[in-house]
Short mmCIF file of C-alpha atoms and ligand atoms in Angstrom, two decimals:
data_model
loop_
_atom_site.label_atom_id
_atom_site.label_comp_id
_atom_site.label_asym_id
_atom_site.label_seq_id
_atom_site.Cartn_x
_atom_site.Cartn_y
_atom_site.Cartn_z
CA MET T 1 9.09 12.83 -17.35
CA ALA T 2 7.02 9.63 -16.35
CA SER T 3 7.52 7.59 -19.30
CA SER T 4 11.43 7.99 -17.91
CA LYS T 5 13.07 4.82 -17.45
CA ASP T 6 14.83 6.23 -14.49
CA VAL T 7 10.51 5.72 -12.86
CA PRO T 8 10.25 2.38 -11.73
CA VAL T 9 7.22 0.75 -14.49
CA PHE T 10 4.23 0.87 -11.75
CA ASN T 11 4.92 4.24 -11.87
CA ARG T 12 5.74 4.65 -15.82
CA ARG T 13 2.51 5.91 -17.69
CA ASP T 14 2.15 7.38 -21.81
CA ARG T 15 0.40 10.88 -20.71
CA ILE T 16 -3.33 8.87 -19.37
CA ASP T 17 -2.19 5.74 -20.98
CA PRO T 18 -0.49 2.33 -19.03
CA VAL T 19 3.00 2.16 -20.43
CA PRO T 20 3.43 -1.50 -23.06
CA GLU T 21 5.89 -3.75 -19.98
CA LEU T 22 3.29 -2.77 -17.67
CA THR T 23 0.36 -3.91 -20.09
CA ARG T 24 2.28 -6.97 -20.86
CA LEU T 25 3.10 -7.14 -16.85
CA SER T 26 -0.29 -7.19 -16.67
CA GLU T 27 -1.37 -9.92 -18.51
CA GLN T 28 1.65 -12.37 -18.37
CA CYS T 29 3.40 -12.29 -15.01
CA PRO T 30 0.33 -10.77 -12.73
CA VAL T 31 3.08 -11.03 -9.39
CA LEU T 32 6.74 -10.03 -9.77
CA ARG T 33 9.66 -9.47 -7.62
CA THR T 34 11.20 -7.07 -8.30
CA GLU T 35 12.57 -3.59 -6.94
CA LEU T 36 10.64 -1.52 -5.48
CA HIS T 37 12.31 1.83 -4.65
CA SER T 38 9.72 2.40 -1.36
CA GLY T 39 11.82 4.88 0.65
CA PRO T 40 13.41 7.88 -0.87
CA SER T 41 16.64 6.51 0.06
CA SER T 42 16.68 2.60 -0.27
CA GLN T 43 16.15 0.31 -2.42
CA VAL T 44 13.67 -2.01 -1.62
CA VAL T 45 14.11 -5.41 -3.78
CA GLY T 46 9.51 -5.79 -3.23
CA TRP T 47 6.64 -7.74 -5.35
CA LEU T 48 5.22 -5.95 -8.04
CA VAL T 49 1.20 -7.31 -8.33
CA THR T 50 -0.15 -6.33 -11.35
CA GLY T 51 -3.06 -9.08 -11.65
CA ASN T 52 -6.92 -8.72 -10.71
CA ASP T 53 -7.78 -11.48 -8.78
CA GLU T 54 -4.52 -11.39 -7.17
CA ALA T 55 -4.29 -7.66 -6.46
CA ARG T 56 -7.94 -8.25 -4.52
CA GLU T 57 -6.80 -11.22 -2.88
CA VAL T 58 -3.79 -9.39 -1.76
CA LEU T 59 -6.03 -6.33 -0.56
CA SER T 60 -8.71 -8.36 1.55
CA ASP T 61 -5.68 -10.66 2.89
CA LEU T 62 -6.00 -8.96 6.91
CA ASP T 63 -4.39 -12.47 8.76
CA ARG T 64 -2.11 -11.93 6.42
CA PHE T 65 -0.53 -8.92 4.99
CA THR T 66 0.02 -5.56 7.45
CA MET T 67 0.79 -1.59 6.64
CA LEU T 68 3.68 -1.73 8.21
CA PRO T 69 6.56 -1.78 6.64
CA PRO T 70 8.94 -4.77 7.98
CA ALA T 71 10.98 -3.02 10.64
CA ASP T 72 8.49 -1.33 12.36
CA THR T 73 6.28 -5.35 12.61
CA GLU T 74 8.00 -6.63 15.59
CA ALA T 75 8.04 -2.99 17.26
CA GLN T 76 4.35 -1.77 16.57
CA SER T 77 6.00 1.44 16.56
CA ARG T 78 4.52 4.52 15.35
CA GLN T 79 6.66 7.87 13.87
CA LEU T 80 4.69 10.87 14.58
CA GLN T 81 3.73 11.78 11.34
CA ASN T 82 2.18 8.36 10.91
CA ILE T 83 0.00 8.69 13.74
CA GLY T 84 -3.97 9.23 12.74
CA ASN T 85 -3.41 8.50 8.89
CA LEU T 86 -5.72 5.30 8.53
CA LEU T 87 -3.28 3.80 6.11
CA HIS T 88 -0.84 3.26 8.65
CA TYR T 89 -3.33 0.29 10.35
CA ASP T 90 -4.12 -3.34 10.88
CA PRO T 91 -7.09 -4.10 12.69
CA PRO T 92 -8.08 -4.05 15.70
CA GLU T 93 -6.56 -1.09 16.44
CA HIS T 94 -8.03 0.52 12.20
CA SER T 95 -11.34 -0.83 13.33
CA ARG T 96 -11.26 1.51 16.25
CA LEU T 97 -10.99 4.52 14.23
CA ARG T 98 -12.36 3.97 10.89
CA LYS T 99 -15.26 2.96 13.08
CA MET T 100 -15.50 6.76 15.17
CA LEU T 101 -15.46 8.37 11.65
CA ASN T 102 -17.57 6.24 9.11
CA PRO T 103 -20.47 8.33 10.54
CA GLU T 104 -19.62 11.41 9.26
CA PHE T 105 -19.03 10.45 5.50
CA THR T 106 -22.83 8.71 5.68
CA MET T 107 -23.97 10.04 2.34
CA ARG T 108 -26.45 11.75 4.91
CA ARG T 109 -24.66 13.07 6.59
CA LEU T 110 -22.31 14.18 3.45
CA ARG T 111 -25.25 16.13 2.22
CA ARG T 112 -24.46 19.04 4.07
CA LEU T 113 -21.73 20.00 2.47
CA GLN T 114 -23.64 19.48 -1.23
CA PRO T 115 -24.50 23.80 -1.14
CA GLY T 116 -20.68 24.35 0.35
CA ILE T 117 -19.56 22.39 -3.24
CA ASP T 118 -21.82 23.93 -5.37
CA ALA T 119 -20.37 27.51 -3.83
CA VAL T 120 -17.53 26.70 -4.21
CA VAL T 121 -17.85 25.01 -8.03
CA GLU T 122 -19.87 28.31 -8.85
CA ASP T 123 -17.23 31.22 -7.48
CA CYS T 124 -14.12 29.40 -9.15
CA LEU T 125 -16.08 29.25 -12.37
CA ASP T 126 -16.38 33.16 -11.84
CA ALA T 127 -13.00 34.36 -10.81
CA LEU T 128 -11.75 32.05 -14.64
CA GLU T 129 -14.32 33.66 -16.41
CA GLU T 130 -12.63 36.91 -14.83
CA ALA T 131 -9.35 34.97 -15.62
CA GLY T 132 -10.23 35.66 -18.62
CA SER T 133 -8.74 32.72 -22.24
CA PRO T 134 -6.64 31.21 -21.53
CA ALA T 135 -6.76 30.50 -17.94
CA ASP T 136 -4.83 27.39 -15.89
CA LEU T 137 -7.56 24.89 -14.71
CA MET T 138 -5.06 23.26 -11.89
CA ARG T 139 -5.12 27.39 -10.58
CA HIS T 140 -8.14 28.49 -10.71
CA PHE T 141 -10.94 25.95 -10.18
CA ALA T 142 -8.88 22.10 -9.93
CA TRP T 143 -7.21 23.22 -6.40
CA GLN T 144 -9.99 25.53 -5.20
CA ILE T 145 -12.73 22.95 -4.84
CA PRO T 146 -11.72 20.46 -2.66
CA GLY T 147 -9.49 22.90 -0.84
CA GLN T 148 -12.98 24.24 0.49
CA THR T 149 -14.90 21.08 0.51
CA ALA T 150 -11.73 19.27 2.89
CA CYS T 151 -12.01 22.85 5.03
CA ASP T 152 -15.70 22.46 5.47
CA LEU T 153 -16.16 18.89 6.41
CA LEU T 154 -13.14 19.24 8.70
CA GLY T 155 -14.20 23.18 10.12
CA VAL T 156 -11.24 24.69 9.68
CA PRO T 157 -12.52 28.40 10.29
CA ARG T 158 -12.42 30.45 6.25
CA ASP T 159 -9.30 32.95 8.03
CA ASP T 160 -7.31 29.97 8.59
CA ARG T 161 -7.08 28.76 4.71
CA ALA T 162 -5.40 30.28 3.01
CA GLU T 163 -2.59 30.72 5.15
CA LEU T 164 -2.49 25.94 5.45
CA SER T 165 -3.79 26.08 1.35
CA ARG T 166 0.48 27.97 1.14
CA GLN T 167 2.17 25.58 3.22
CA LEU T 168 0.24 22.14 1.52
CA ASP T 169 1.37 23.27 -1.80
CA ILE T 170 5.08 23.96 -0.70
CA THR T 171 5.11 20.79 1.02
CA ARG T 172 3.97 19.01 -3.15
CA ASP T 173 6.03 21.57 -4.86
CA ASP T 174 9.05 19.83 -5.01
CA GLY T 175 11.57 22.98 -6.73
CA ARG T 176 11.40 24.13 -2.75
CA GLY T 177 14.23 22.23 -1.53
CA ARG T 178 13.31 19.70 0.75
CA ALA T 179 14.35 21.63 4.23
CA ARG T 180 11.03 24.39 2.37
CA GLN T 181 9.02 21.12 2.19
CA LEU T 182 9.75 19.94 6.29
CA ALA T 183 9.08 22.57 7.45
CA ALA T 184 5.80 23.69 5.49
CA GLY T 185 4.79 19.56 6.76
CA ARG T 186 6.03 21.06 10.09
CA ALA T 187 3.99 24.22 9.95
CA TYR T 188 0.72 22.21 8.96
CA ARG T 189 0.41 19.50 11.43
CA ALA T 190 1.07 22.00 13.94
CA TYR T 191 -1.97 24.05 12.18
CA PHE T 192 -4.08 20.94 13.32
CA GLN T 193 -3.01 20.48 16.58
CA GLN T 194 -4.18 24.01 17.55
CA LEU T 195 -7.45 23.23 14.99
CA THR T 196 -8.27 20.31 17.72
CA ALA T 197 -6.52 21.84 20.89
CA ARG T 198 -10.02 25.10 19.63
CA ARG T 199 -12.15 22.16 19.23
CA ARG T 200 -11.32 20.62 22.59
CA ARG T 201 -12.93 23.55 24.05
CA ASP T 202 -15.19 24.43 21.75
CA PRO T 203 -16.61 21.54 19.64
CA GLY T 204 -18.41 22.65 16.84
CA GLU T 205 -20.40 21.07 14.44
CA ASP T 206 -17.50 19.73 12.09
CA LEU T 207 -16.31 16.78 11.52
CA LEU T 208 -14.00 17.79 14.39
CA GLY T 209 -16.40 18.73 16.54
CA MET T 210 -18.81 15.56 16.08
CA MET T 211 -15.42 13.42 17.28
CA VAL T 212 -14.96 15.70 20.06
CA ARG T 213 -18.55 15.35 21.38
CA GLU T 214 -18.91 11.73 20.52
CA PHE T 215 -15.82 10.20 21.02
CA GLY T 216 -13.67 12.51 22.99
CA ASP T 217 -12.47 10.20 25.46
CA ASP T 218 -11.55 7.57 23.31
CA ILE T 219 -9.34 9.33 20.18
CA THR T 220 -5.65 10.50 21.67
CA ASP T 221 -4.95 14.13 20.46
CA GLU T 222 -2.53 12.98 18.05
CA GLU T 223 -4.25 10.50 17.57
CA LEU T 224 -7.37 13.10 16.36
CA GLU T 225 -4.70 15.96 14.88
CA GLY T 226 -3.48 13.13 12.75
CA LEU T 227 -6.45 12.14 11.29
CA ALA T 228 -7.40 15.86 10.39
CA ALA T 229 -3.65 16.49 8.97
CA SER T 230 -3.90 13.32 6.63
CA LEU T 231 -8.10 13.58 5.34
CA THR T 232 -7.33 17.09 4.77
CA SER T 233 -4.15 16.01 2.03
CA ALA T 234 -6.35 13.10 0.48
CA GLY T 235 -9.15 14.90 0.33
CA ILE T 236 -6.91 17.84 -1.45
CA GLU T 237 -5.01 15.83 -3.93
CA ASN T 238 -6.70 13.01 -5.50
CA VAL T 239 -9.20 15.16 -6.24
CA ALA T 240 -7.38 17.44 -7.45
CA SER T 241 -5.52 15.66 -10.00
CA MET T 242 -9.08 13.89 -10.68
CA LEU T 243 -10.81 17.34 -11.62
CA GLY T 244 -7.72 18.14 -14.28
CA LEU T 245 -6.88 14.96 -15.51
CA GLY T 246 -10.66 14.02 -16.27
CA THR T 247 -11.17 17.81 -17.79
CA LEU T 248 -8.47 15.98 -19.94
CA VAL T 249 -10.02 13.46 -20.71
CA LEU T 250 -12.72 15.11 -21.00
CA LEU T 251 -11.43 17.22 -23.92
CA GLU T 252 -9.39 14.50 -25.58
CA HIS T 253 -12.63 13.12 -26.51
CA PRO T 254 -14.64 14.95 -28.28
CA ASP T 255 -17.23 12.76 -29.45
CA GLN T 256 -17.77 11.74 -25.12
CA LEU T 257 -17.92 14.80 -24.56
CA ALA T 258 -20.72 15.44 -26.17
CA LYS T 259 -22.55 12.90 -24.77
CA LEU T 260 -22.16 14.16 -21.88
CA ILE T 261 -23.34 17.40 -23.02
CA ASP T 262 -26.47 16.66 -24.62
CA ASP T 263 -27.71 14.31 -21.52
CA PRO T 264 -26.09 15.18 -18.10
CA GLY T 265 -27.63 11.83 -16.65
CA LEU T 266 -24.86 10.08 -17.73
CA ILE T 267 -22.45 12.15 -14.46
CA ASP T 268 -22.39 9.21 -12.30
CA ARG T 269 -21.56 6.64 -15.22
CA ALA T 270 -18.97 9.24 -16.22
CA VAL T 271 -17.48 9.75 -13.64
CA GLU T 272 -16.82 6.31 -12.58
CA GLU T 273 -15.58 5.53 -16.21
CA LEU T 274 -12.91 8.65 -15.66
CA LEU T 275 -11.82 6.69 -12.38
CA ARG T 276 -11.12 3.82 -13.95
CA TYR T 277 -9.28 5.38 -16.59
CA VAL T 278 -7.14 7.93 -15.36
CA SER T 279 -6.80 5.55 -11.50
CA VAL T 280 -5.31 9.03 -9.69
CA ILE T 281 -3.32 6.62 -7.33
CA PRO T 282 -1.35 4.63 -9.82
CA THR T 283 -0.05 2.22 -6.29
CA LEU T 284 -1.91 1.20 -3.12
CA SER T 285 0.64 1.65 -0.08
CA PRO T 286 2.72 -1.28 0.44
CA ARG T 287 1.63 -3.95 2.53
CA THR T 288 4.29 -6.53 3.90
CA ALA T 289 4.14 -10.28 3.92
CA LEU T 290 3.61 -12.00 7.40
CA THR T 291 3.72 -14.98 6.01
CA ASP T 292 5.19 -17.05 3.24
CA VAL T 293 2.91 -15.68 1.05
CA PRO T 294 1.93 -18.23 -2.16
CA LEU T 295 0.59 -15.88 -4.55
CA GLY T 296 -0.58 -16.05 -8.54
CA GLY T 297 2.17 -19.09 -8.23
CA GLU T 298 4.88 -16.67 -6.72
CA VAL T 299 5.20 -16.90 -3.47
CA VAL T 300 5.95 -14.31 -1.14
CA PRO T 301 8.43 -14.56 1.47
CA LYS T 302 7.21 -12.80 4.58
CA GLY T 303 8.29 -10.25 5.51
CA GLU T 304 8.53 -8.43 2.10
CA ARG T 305 7.08 -5.50 0.35
CA VAL T 306 4.20 -6.26 -1.82
CA ILE T 307 2.54 -3.14 -4.36
CA CYS T 308 -0.21 -3.32 -6.25
CA SER T 309 -1.21 -1.04 -9.17
CA ALA T 310 -4.59 -0.29 -8.86
CA PHE T 311 -3.47 1.34 -12.13
CA ALA T 312 -2.73 -2.01 -14.51
CA VAL T 313 -5.68 -3.65 -12.92
CA ASN T 314 -7.62 -1.09 -14.24
CA ARG T 315 -6.63 -0.94 -17.35
CA THR T 316 -5.27 -4.15 -18.23
CA ALA T 317 -6.83 -6.89 -15.57
CA ALA T 318 -10.03 -6.10 -14.90
CA PRO T 319 -13.15 -7.47 -16.36
CA GLY T 320 -13.34 -4.92 -19.03
CA ALA T 321 -10.53 -2.80 -18.23
CA GLU T 322 -9.18 -3.27 -21.75
CA ASP T 323 -11.74 -0.82 -23.35
CA GLY T 324 -11.58 2.00 -24.41
CA PHE T 325 -12.55 5.01 -22.32
CA ASP T 326 -16.55 5.33 -22.89
CA LEU T 327 -18.91 6.80 -20.59
CA THR T 328 -21.87 5.49 -21.24
CA ARG T 329 -20.63 2.84 -20.21
CA GLU T 330 -21.66 -0.05 -17.32
CA PRO T 331 -20.01 0.88 -14.54
CA ALA T 332 -16.93 -1.45 -14.28
CA PRO T 333 -14.95 -2.37 -11.54
CA HIS T 334 -12.15 -0.66 -10.40
CA LEU T 335 -9.51 0.02 -8.12
CA ALA T 336 -9.38 3.52 -8.16
CA PHE T 337 -10.79 3.63 -4.67
CA GLY T 338 -9.45 0.06 -3.25
CA HIS T 339 -10.15 -2.50 -2.10
CA GLY T 340 -11.28 -4.49 1.34
CA VAL T 341 -10.91 -2.61 4.71
CA HIS T 342 -8.75 -0.27 3.91
CA TYR T 343 -10.93 0.82 1.08
CA CYS T 344 -11.25 5.54 0.32
CA ILE T 345 -13.65 6.04 3.35
CA GLY T 346 -13.99 10.19 0.91
CA ALA T 347 -15.34 8.25 -2.10
CA GLN T 348 -18.47 9.27 -1.80
CA LEU T 349 -17.70 13.15 -1.13
CA ALA T 350 -14.59 12.56 -4.16
CA ARG T 351 -17.93 12.02 -6.32
CA MET T 352 -20.26 14.15 -5.33
CA GLN T 353 -16.83 17.60 -5.63
CA LEU T 354 -16.89 15.71 -9.04
CA ARG T 355 -20.31 15.39 -10.67
CA THR T 356 -21.02 18.58 -9.76
CA ALA T 357 -17.70 20.31 -10.92
CA TYR T 358 -17.82 18.93 -14.52
CA LEU T 359 -21.53 18.98 -14.80
CA ALA T 360 -21.19 23.77 -14.78
CA LEU T 361 -17.66 23.10 -16.17
CA PHE T 362 -19.41 21.96 -18.97
CA ARG T 363 -22.77 24.38 -18.65
CA ARG T 364 -20.49 27.45 -18.31
CA PHE T 365 -17.46 27.09 -21.18
CA PRO T 366 -19.18 23.62 -23.44
CA GLU T 367 -16.24 25.64 -25.97
CA LEU T 368 -14.20 24.45 -23.44
CA ARG T 369 -10.59 23.32 -25.17
CA LEU T 370 -6.81 23.65 -24.87
CA ALA T 371 -5.14 26.23 -24.74
CA VAL T 372 -1.91 24.80 -25.87
CA PRO T 373 -0.87 21.84 -27.62
CA HIS T 374 -1.20 18.22 -26.61
CA GLU T 375 2.58 17.32 -26.24
CA GLU T 376 2.64 20.68 -23.66
CA ILE T 377 0.72 19.09 -20.52
CA SER T 378 3.48 18.71 -18.11
CA PHE T 379 2.26 15.51 -16.08
CA ARG T 380 4.02 14.32 -12.48
CA LEU T 381 3.72 11.71 -9.98
CA ALA T 382 2.93 14.20 -6.71
CA SER T 383 4.99 12.98 -3.47
CA SER T 384 1.74 12.15 -1.87
CA ARG T 385 1.59 9.62 -5.42
CA ALA T 386 -1.11 10.99 -7.03
CA TYR T 387 -0.42 11.09 -11.17
CA SER T 388 -1.36 14.73 -11.35
CA LEU T 389 -0.38 17.94 -13.71
CA ASP T 390 1.21 20.80 -13.47
CA ALA T 391 -1.03 22.68 -14.84
CA LEU T 392 -4.43 22.86 -17.78
CA PRO T 393 -3.82 26.11 -19.73
CA VAL T 394 -7.31 25.76 -21.44
CA ALA T 395 -9.38 28.33 -23.65
CA TRP T 396 -12.84 29.03 -24.47
C1 HEM L 1 -11.14 11.48 -6.27
C2 HEM L 1 -10.88 11.27 -4.64
C3 HEM L 1 -10.52 10.35 -4.48
C4 HEM L 1 -9.21 8.56 -4.66
C5 HEM L 1 -9.24 8.41 -5.70
C6 HEM L 1 -8.88 8.36 -3.34
C7 HEM L 1 -8.26 6.82 -3.31
C8 HEM L 1 -8.06 6.42 -2.92
C9 HEM L 1 -7.37 5.62 -1.89
C10 HEM L 1 -7.28 4.02 -3.31
C11 HEM L 1 -7.03 4.68 -1.57
C12 HEM L 1 -6.92 3.30 -0.23
C13 HEM L 1 -5.47 3.81 -0.47
C14 HEM L 1 -4.54 1.86 0.22
O1 HEM L 1 -5.99 0.77 0.40
O2 HEM L 1 -3.09 1.72 -0.54
C15 HEM L 1 -8.32 5.55 -0.31
C16 HEM L 1 -7.99 5.82 1.54
C17 HEM L 1 -8.49 7.02 1.94
N1 HEM L 1 -8.94 8.06 1.47
FE1 HEM L 1 -9.18 8.22 -1.19
N2 HEM L 1 -9.46 9.24 -2.69
C18 HEM L 1 -9.88 10.69 -3.47
C19 HEM L 1 -10.59 11.26 -1.46
C20 HEM L 1 -10.83 10.90 -0.77
C21 HEM L 1 -11.17 11.99 0.00
C22 HEM L 1 -12.20 12.97 -0.09
C23 HEM L 1 -11.29 11.50 1.12
C24 HEM L 1 -11.21 12.80 2.36
C25 HEM L 1 -11.85 13.74 2.99
C26 HEM L 1 -9.95 11.10 1.66
C27 HEM L 1 -9.87 9.73 2.90
C28 HEM L 1 -8.59 9.18 2.68
C29 HEM L 1 -8.82 7.83 3.90
C30 HEM L 1 -8.87 8.88 5.65
C31 HEM L 1 -8.28 6.90 3.05
C32 HEM L 1 -8.03 5.60 4.16
C33 HEM L 1 -8.56 4.75 4.49
C34 HEM L 1 -8.81 4.06 5.03
O3 HEM L 1 -7.14 3.45 5.29
O4 HEM L 1 -9.48 3.13 5.91
N3 HEM L 1 -9.79 10.30 0.44
N4 HEM L 1 -8.26 6.81 -0.96
#
């Protein structure tokens, strides 16, 4: 499905690997004018950037590229669902919100979440054992760990988590129909409206409580709700996809996995290499040119959309990108967490979870293996644009 010709080239894959067309583009045509299909209803023509230098240039040039879509650039209008989502802001508004969040994402502050991560990982492994071999690693492990961690971060009370997770499940299940998905999206957003109101009255020790205490007068309720809702969904989907696909890559490289089991000290390198190799976010959020921009021998006209393929850069264009999967290597530069001011704020939290989860999984189940033939694994591009797995049946 992921390699179907209906899917634009930047979202096509051969399982974990780039399709030859994407590799060819990256090598021969780092900036290409093409159909982007960026909106659900329309076929937008714009630019696909697959070169390393060119992508980094777009991502760091805040004077000439904006996060706002063309129609919005003049009016500066913002739809409700985008309020508080940092990926829809440019400086100085982006810097204002990001500065309020940054203190919650320092390593010192994040360390308080480690005991919770250790506990949820162990609980998930127990649940897997209880489910019995074979079991679905996505269901029992990959979704649960980031779900609980994001709720711990935001301060979502334990009793509310099952319902919130149910709503989020519906929003990402395309089989449920658009109307149900939209209703679940509204319920999900409404939950964060209530939680924000509760934290305004009674700020706790969590991220929302801290934001209210430190910056309560400088941030609107809508911004707080939007920040909380977008942090939760970004925090869950991307980590879940990395846990599933990363485990699959390890199982498909038994010689590499044996090295990690032998020497758990390799885990930091292994996580970095998996982030690069898997690239769960194949394309970064579209940017719009604010003026005519010369780029890679072309000129991107003012008002046109530009999509940077992190996947092409990570697997073809960046130095060392074409080497195969090697978890012992010196970490290669990658765009798995983006680049520039929108660099993933949750990168360290993601690394904490991935490190803990991969190590504990193979410590508990050193004989873990796929429970179905490779060709039966079903890959998909989630609505959030993360590459993911429907299920990962494993046996031990
Ligand atoms: C393996 C897991 C993750 C991956 C691969 C990932 C990837 C990314 C990427 C590529 C971007 C930049 C997008 C762009 O420039 O268009 C981004 C931004 C962001 N991520 Fe992550 N992410 C992960 C985990 C998390 C977690 C755990 C959180 C929060 C708890 C989070 C919250 C965010 C936020 C809020 C932004 C927007 C930052 C800004 O615009 O300033 N992410 N992430």
